[in-house]
Short mmCIF file of C-alpha atoms in Angstrom, two decimals:
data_model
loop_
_atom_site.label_atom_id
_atom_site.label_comp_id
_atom_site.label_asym_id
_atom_site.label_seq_id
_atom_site.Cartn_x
_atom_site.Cartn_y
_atom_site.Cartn_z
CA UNK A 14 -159.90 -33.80 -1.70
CA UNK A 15 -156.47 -33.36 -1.03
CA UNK A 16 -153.97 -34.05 1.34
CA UNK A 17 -151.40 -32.15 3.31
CA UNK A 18 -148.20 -33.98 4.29
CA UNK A 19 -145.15 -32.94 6.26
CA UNK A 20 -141.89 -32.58 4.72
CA UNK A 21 -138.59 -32.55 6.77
CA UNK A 22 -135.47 -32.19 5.38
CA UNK A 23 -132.88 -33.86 7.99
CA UNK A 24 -128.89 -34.63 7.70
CA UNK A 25 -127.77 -38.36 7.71
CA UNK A 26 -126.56 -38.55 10.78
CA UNK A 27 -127.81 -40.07 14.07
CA UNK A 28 -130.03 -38.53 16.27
CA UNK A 29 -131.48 -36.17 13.48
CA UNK A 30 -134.86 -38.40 13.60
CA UNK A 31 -134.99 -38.66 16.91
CA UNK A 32 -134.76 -35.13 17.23
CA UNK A 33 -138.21 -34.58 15.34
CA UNK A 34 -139.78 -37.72 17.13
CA UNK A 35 -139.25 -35.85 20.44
CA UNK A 36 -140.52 -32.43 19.25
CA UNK A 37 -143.66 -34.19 17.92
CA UNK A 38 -144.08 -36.49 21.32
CA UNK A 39 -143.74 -33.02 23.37
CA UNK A 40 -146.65 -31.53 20.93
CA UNK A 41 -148.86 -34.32 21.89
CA UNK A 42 -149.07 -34.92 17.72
CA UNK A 43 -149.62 -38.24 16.81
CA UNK A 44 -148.06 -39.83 13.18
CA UNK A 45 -150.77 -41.63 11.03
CA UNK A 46 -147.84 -42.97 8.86
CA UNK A 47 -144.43 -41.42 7.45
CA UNK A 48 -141.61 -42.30 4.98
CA UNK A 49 -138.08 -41.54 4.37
CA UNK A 50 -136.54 -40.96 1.36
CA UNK A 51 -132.61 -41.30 1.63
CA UNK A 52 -129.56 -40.14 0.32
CA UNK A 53 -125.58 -40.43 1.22
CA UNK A 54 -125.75 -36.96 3.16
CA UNK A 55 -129.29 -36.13 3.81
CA UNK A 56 -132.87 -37.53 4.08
CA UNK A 57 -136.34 -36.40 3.41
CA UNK A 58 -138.97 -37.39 6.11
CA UNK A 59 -142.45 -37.22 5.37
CA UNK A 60 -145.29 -37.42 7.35
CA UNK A 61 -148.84 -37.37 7.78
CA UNK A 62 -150.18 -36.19 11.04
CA UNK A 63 -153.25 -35.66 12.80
CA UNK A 64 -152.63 -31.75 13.26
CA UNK A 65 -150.89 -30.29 10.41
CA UNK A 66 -150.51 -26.69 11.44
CA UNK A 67 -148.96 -27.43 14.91
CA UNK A 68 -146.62 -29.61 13.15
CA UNK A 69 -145.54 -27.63 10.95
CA UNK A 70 -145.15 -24.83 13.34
CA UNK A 71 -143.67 -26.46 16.16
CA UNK A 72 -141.28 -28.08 13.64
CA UNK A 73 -140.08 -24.88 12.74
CA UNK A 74 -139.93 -23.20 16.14
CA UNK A 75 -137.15 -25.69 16.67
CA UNK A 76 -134.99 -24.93 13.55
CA UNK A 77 -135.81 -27.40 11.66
CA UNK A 78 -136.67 -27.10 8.03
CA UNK A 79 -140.19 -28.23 7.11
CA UNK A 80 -142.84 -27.81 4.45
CA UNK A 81 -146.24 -28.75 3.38
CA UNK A 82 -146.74 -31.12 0.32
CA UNK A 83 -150.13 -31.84 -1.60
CA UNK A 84 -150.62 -35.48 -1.79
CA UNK A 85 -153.51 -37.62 -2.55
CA UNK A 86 -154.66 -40.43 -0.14
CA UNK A 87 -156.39 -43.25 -2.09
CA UNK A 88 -158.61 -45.64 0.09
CA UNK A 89 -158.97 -49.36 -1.36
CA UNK A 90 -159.50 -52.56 -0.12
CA UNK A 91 -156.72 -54.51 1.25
CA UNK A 92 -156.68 -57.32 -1.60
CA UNK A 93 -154.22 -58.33 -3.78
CA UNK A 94 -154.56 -55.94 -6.42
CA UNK A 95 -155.46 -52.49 -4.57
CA UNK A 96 -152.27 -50.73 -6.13
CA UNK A 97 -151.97 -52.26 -9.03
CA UNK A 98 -155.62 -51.18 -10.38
CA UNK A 99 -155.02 -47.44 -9.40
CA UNK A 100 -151.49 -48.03 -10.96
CA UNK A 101 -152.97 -49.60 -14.15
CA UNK A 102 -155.18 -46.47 -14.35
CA UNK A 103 -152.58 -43.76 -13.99
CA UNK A 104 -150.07 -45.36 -16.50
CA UNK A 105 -153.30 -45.07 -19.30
CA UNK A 106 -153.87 -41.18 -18.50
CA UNK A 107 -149.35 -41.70 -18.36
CA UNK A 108 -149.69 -39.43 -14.87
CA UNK A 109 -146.29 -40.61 -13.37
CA UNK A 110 -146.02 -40.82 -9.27
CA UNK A 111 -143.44 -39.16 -8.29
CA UNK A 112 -143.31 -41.17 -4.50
CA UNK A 113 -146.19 -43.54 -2.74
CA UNK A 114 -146.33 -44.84 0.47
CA UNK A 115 -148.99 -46.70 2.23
CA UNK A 116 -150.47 -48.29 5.80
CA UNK A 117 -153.31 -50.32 6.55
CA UNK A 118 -156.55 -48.87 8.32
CA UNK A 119 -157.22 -50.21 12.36
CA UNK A 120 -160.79 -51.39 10.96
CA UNK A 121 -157.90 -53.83 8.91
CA UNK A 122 -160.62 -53.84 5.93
CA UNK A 123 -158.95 -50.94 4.04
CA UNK A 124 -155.40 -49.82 3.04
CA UNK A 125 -154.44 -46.38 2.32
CA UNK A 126 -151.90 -45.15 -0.62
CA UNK A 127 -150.58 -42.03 -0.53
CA UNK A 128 -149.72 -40.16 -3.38
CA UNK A 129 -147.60 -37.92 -4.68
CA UNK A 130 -148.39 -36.12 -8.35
CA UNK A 131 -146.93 -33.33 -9.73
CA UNK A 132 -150.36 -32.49 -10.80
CA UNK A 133 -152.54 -33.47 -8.17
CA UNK A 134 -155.92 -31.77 -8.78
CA UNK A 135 -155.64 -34.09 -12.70
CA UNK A 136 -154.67 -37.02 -10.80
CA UNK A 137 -157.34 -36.52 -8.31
CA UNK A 138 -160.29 -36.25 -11.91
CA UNK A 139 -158.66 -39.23 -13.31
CA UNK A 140 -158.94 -41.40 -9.89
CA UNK A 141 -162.72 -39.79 -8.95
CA UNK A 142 -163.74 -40.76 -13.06
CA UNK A 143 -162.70 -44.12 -12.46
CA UNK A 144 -164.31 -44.45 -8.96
CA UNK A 145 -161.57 -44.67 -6.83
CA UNK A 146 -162.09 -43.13 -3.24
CA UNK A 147 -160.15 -40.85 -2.76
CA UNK A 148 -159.71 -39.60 0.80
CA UNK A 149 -159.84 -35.97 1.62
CA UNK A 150 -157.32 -34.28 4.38
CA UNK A 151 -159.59 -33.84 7.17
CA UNK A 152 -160.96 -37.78 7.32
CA UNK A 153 -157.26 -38.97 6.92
CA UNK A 154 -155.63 -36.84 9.57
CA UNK A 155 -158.76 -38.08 11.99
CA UNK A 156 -158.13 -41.90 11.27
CA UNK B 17 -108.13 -16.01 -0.33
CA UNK B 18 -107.82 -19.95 -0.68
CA UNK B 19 -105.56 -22.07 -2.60
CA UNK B 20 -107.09 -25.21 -3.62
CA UNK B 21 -104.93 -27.46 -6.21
CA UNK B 22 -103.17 -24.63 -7.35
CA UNK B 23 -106.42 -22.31 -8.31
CA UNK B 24 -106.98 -19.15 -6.32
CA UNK B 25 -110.37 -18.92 -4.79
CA UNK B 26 -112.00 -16.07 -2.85
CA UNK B 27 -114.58 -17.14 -0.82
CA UNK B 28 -116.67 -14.46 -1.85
CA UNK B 29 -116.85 -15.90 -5.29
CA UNK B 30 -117.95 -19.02 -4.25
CA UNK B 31 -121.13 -16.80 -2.57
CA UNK B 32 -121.58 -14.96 -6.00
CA UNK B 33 -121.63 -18.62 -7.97
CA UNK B 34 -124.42 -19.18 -4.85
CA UNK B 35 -126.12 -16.60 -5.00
CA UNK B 36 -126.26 -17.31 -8.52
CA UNK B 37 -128.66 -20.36 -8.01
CA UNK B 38 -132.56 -19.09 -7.57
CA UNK B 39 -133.67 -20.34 -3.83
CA UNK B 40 -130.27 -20.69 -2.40
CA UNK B 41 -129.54 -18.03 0.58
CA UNK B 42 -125.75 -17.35 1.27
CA UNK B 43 -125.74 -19.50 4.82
CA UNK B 44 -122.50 -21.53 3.55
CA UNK B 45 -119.63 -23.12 4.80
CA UNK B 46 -116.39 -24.09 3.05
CA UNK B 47 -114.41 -27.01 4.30
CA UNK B 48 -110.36 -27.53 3.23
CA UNK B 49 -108.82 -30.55 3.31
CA UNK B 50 -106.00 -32.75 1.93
CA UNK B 51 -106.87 -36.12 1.32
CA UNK B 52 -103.47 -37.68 -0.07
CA UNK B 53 -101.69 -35.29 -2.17
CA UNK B 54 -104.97 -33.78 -3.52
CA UNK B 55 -106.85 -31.20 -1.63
CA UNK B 56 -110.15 -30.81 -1.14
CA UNK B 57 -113.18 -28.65 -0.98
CA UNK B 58 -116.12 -29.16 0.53
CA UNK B 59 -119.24 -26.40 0.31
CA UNK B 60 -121.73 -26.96 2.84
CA UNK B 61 -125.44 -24.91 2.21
CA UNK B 62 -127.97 -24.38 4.19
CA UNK B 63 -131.37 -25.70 2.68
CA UNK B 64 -133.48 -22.32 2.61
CA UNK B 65 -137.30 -22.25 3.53
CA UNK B 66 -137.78 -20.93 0.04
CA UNK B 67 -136.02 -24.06 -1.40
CA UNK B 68 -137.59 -27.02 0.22
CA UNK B 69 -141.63 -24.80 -0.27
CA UNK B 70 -140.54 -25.62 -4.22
CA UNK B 71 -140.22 -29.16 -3.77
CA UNK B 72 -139.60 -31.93 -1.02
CA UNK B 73 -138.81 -34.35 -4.03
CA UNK B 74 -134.83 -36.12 -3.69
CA UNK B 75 -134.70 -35.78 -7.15
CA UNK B 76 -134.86 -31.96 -6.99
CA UNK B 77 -132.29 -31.00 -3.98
CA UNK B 78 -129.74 -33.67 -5.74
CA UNK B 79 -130.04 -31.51 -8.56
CA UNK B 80 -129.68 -28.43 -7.04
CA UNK B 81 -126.09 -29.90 -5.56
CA UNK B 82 -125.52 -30.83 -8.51
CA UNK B 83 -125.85 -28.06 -10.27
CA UNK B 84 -123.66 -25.94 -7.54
CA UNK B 85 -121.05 -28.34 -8.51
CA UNK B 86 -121.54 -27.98 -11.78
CA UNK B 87 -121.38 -24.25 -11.66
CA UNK B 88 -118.30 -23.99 -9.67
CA UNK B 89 -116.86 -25.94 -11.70
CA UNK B 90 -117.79 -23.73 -14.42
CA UNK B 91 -117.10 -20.40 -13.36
CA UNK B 92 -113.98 -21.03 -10.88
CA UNK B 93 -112.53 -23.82 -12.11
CA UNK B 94 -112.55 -26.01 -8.89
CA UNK B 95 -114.34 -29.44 -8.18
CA UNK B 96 -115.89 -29.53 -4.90
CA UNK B 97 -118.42 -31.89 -3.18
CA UNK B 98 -121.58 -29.96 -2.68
CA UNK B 99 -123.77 -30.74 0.63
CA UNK B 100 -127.23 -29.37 1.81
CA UNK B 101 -127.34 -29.24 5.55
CA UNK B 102 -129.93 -28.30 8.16
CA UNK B 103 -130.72 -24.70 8.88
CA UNK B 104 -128.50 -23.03 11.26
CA UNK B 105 -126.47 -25.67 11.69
CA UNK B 106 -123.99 -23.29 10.52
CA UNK B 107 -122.26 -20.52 12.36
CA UNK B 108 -123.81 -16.90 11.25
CA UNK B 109 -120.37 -14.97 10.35
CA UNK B 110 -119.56 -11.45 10.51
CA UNK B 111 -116.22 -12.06 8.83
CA UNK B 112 -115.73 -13.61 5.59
CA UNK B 113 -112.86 -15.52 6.67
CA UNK B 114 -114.44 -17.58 9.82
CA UNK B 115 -116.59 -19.37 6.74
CA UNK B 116 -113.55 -21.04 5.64
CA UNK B 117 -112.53 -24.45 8.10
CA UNK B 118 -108.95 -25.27 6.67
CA UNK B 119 -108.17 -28.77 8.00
CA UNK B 120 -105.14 -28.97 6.60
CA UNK B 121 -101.76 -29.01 7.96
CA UNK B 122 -99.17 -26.65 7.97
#
């Protein structure tokens, strides 16, 4: 039920993302959707990929520092009110989200919102219990 | 040995208050400046692959700078800026002293 995202860690200077676009284009790996979270001296990029391991290890083969994360992908219509119901539910069971970021599907019917708890696998109970659909790895990284 | 605003500071102590800090490997880099009258200390770190498996969160590397600072501050008595950097973007040293870029002149 979970989800495995890419974490790189990458100085704020230019040319550091490009640098990781052109080691994924050479891998042939192909980015489902990604954020960035910045600072004044360095940025965290984060990324979810259709091949994980060969990511992660051609990442590292070229010095780069990356990790995997657990996050949970949450599928819902693309309506006015998608986040905010999942939102509405977390605040009750006061599970905080530590960083979200989302993308629409190609079929353009659904939207996905990716997660990230500290404790995933409750999260994960609390969103199943209220019938959310939550989207395991292997279906997002084929999307 | 360094002189920064008057305090003596050995480089190797700065790698003790490092090594100090669960997670953080002693791939560091000090940079010496003078900006005005005042001078300055930068410690640049290498983000180890033990640090960033913990957590990828902002929140949690900002602290960890912060906390360096914090700690230096404590235990040597100087205020310097703190700064993660990529792995091996720093020079692997056999000497102690090639860690040290002194930009200042004279």
């Amino acid at each position: 039920m979970k989800v495995e995202q890419i974490s790189v860690f990458l100085e704020n200077k230019p040319g550091s993302l490009e640098n990781v676009t052109r080691i994924l284009k050479d891998a042939n790996i192909n980015i489902r959707t990604l954020s960035i979270a910045d600072t004044t001296d360095f940025g965290v990029l984060r990324l979810i990929v259709n091949d994980v391991n060969t990511t992660l290890r051609v990442l590292k083969e070229n010095g780069l520092r990356a990790s995997k994360t657990t996050v949970v992908a949450v599928e819902v219509p693309d309506r006015p009110g998608g986040l905010h119901n999942i939102l509405e539910v977390l605040s009750q069971y006061k599970i905080n989200v530590e960083y979200l970021y989302a993308f629409v599907e190609k079929s353009g019917e659904n939207a996905v919102i990716i997660f990230r708890f500290d404790s995933p696998d409750n999260a994960i109970d609390v969103l199943l219990k209220h019938g959310f659909t939550v989207m395991p790895g292997e279906k997002l990284y084929a999307l | 040995m360094l002189i920064i605003r008057g305090v003596n500071i050995f480089p190797s102590q700065i790698e003790a208050v490092l090594m100090g800090i669960e997670g953080l490997e002693p791939h560091y880099q000090l940079i010496v400046d003078r900006v005005g009258a005042m001078d300055s200390l930068e410690v640049q770190v290498e983000v180890s692959e033990k640090l960033f498996s913990n957590s990828d969160e902002v929140r949690y590397l900002q602290n960890l700078e912060r906390r360096l600072a914090k700690d230096l501050r404590d235990f040597l008595g100087i205020n310097a800026k703190v700064k993660l950097v990529e792995p091996k973007s720093l020079q692997r040293f056999e000497g102690k002293a090639s860690r040290v870029i002194d930009k200042r002149k004279r």
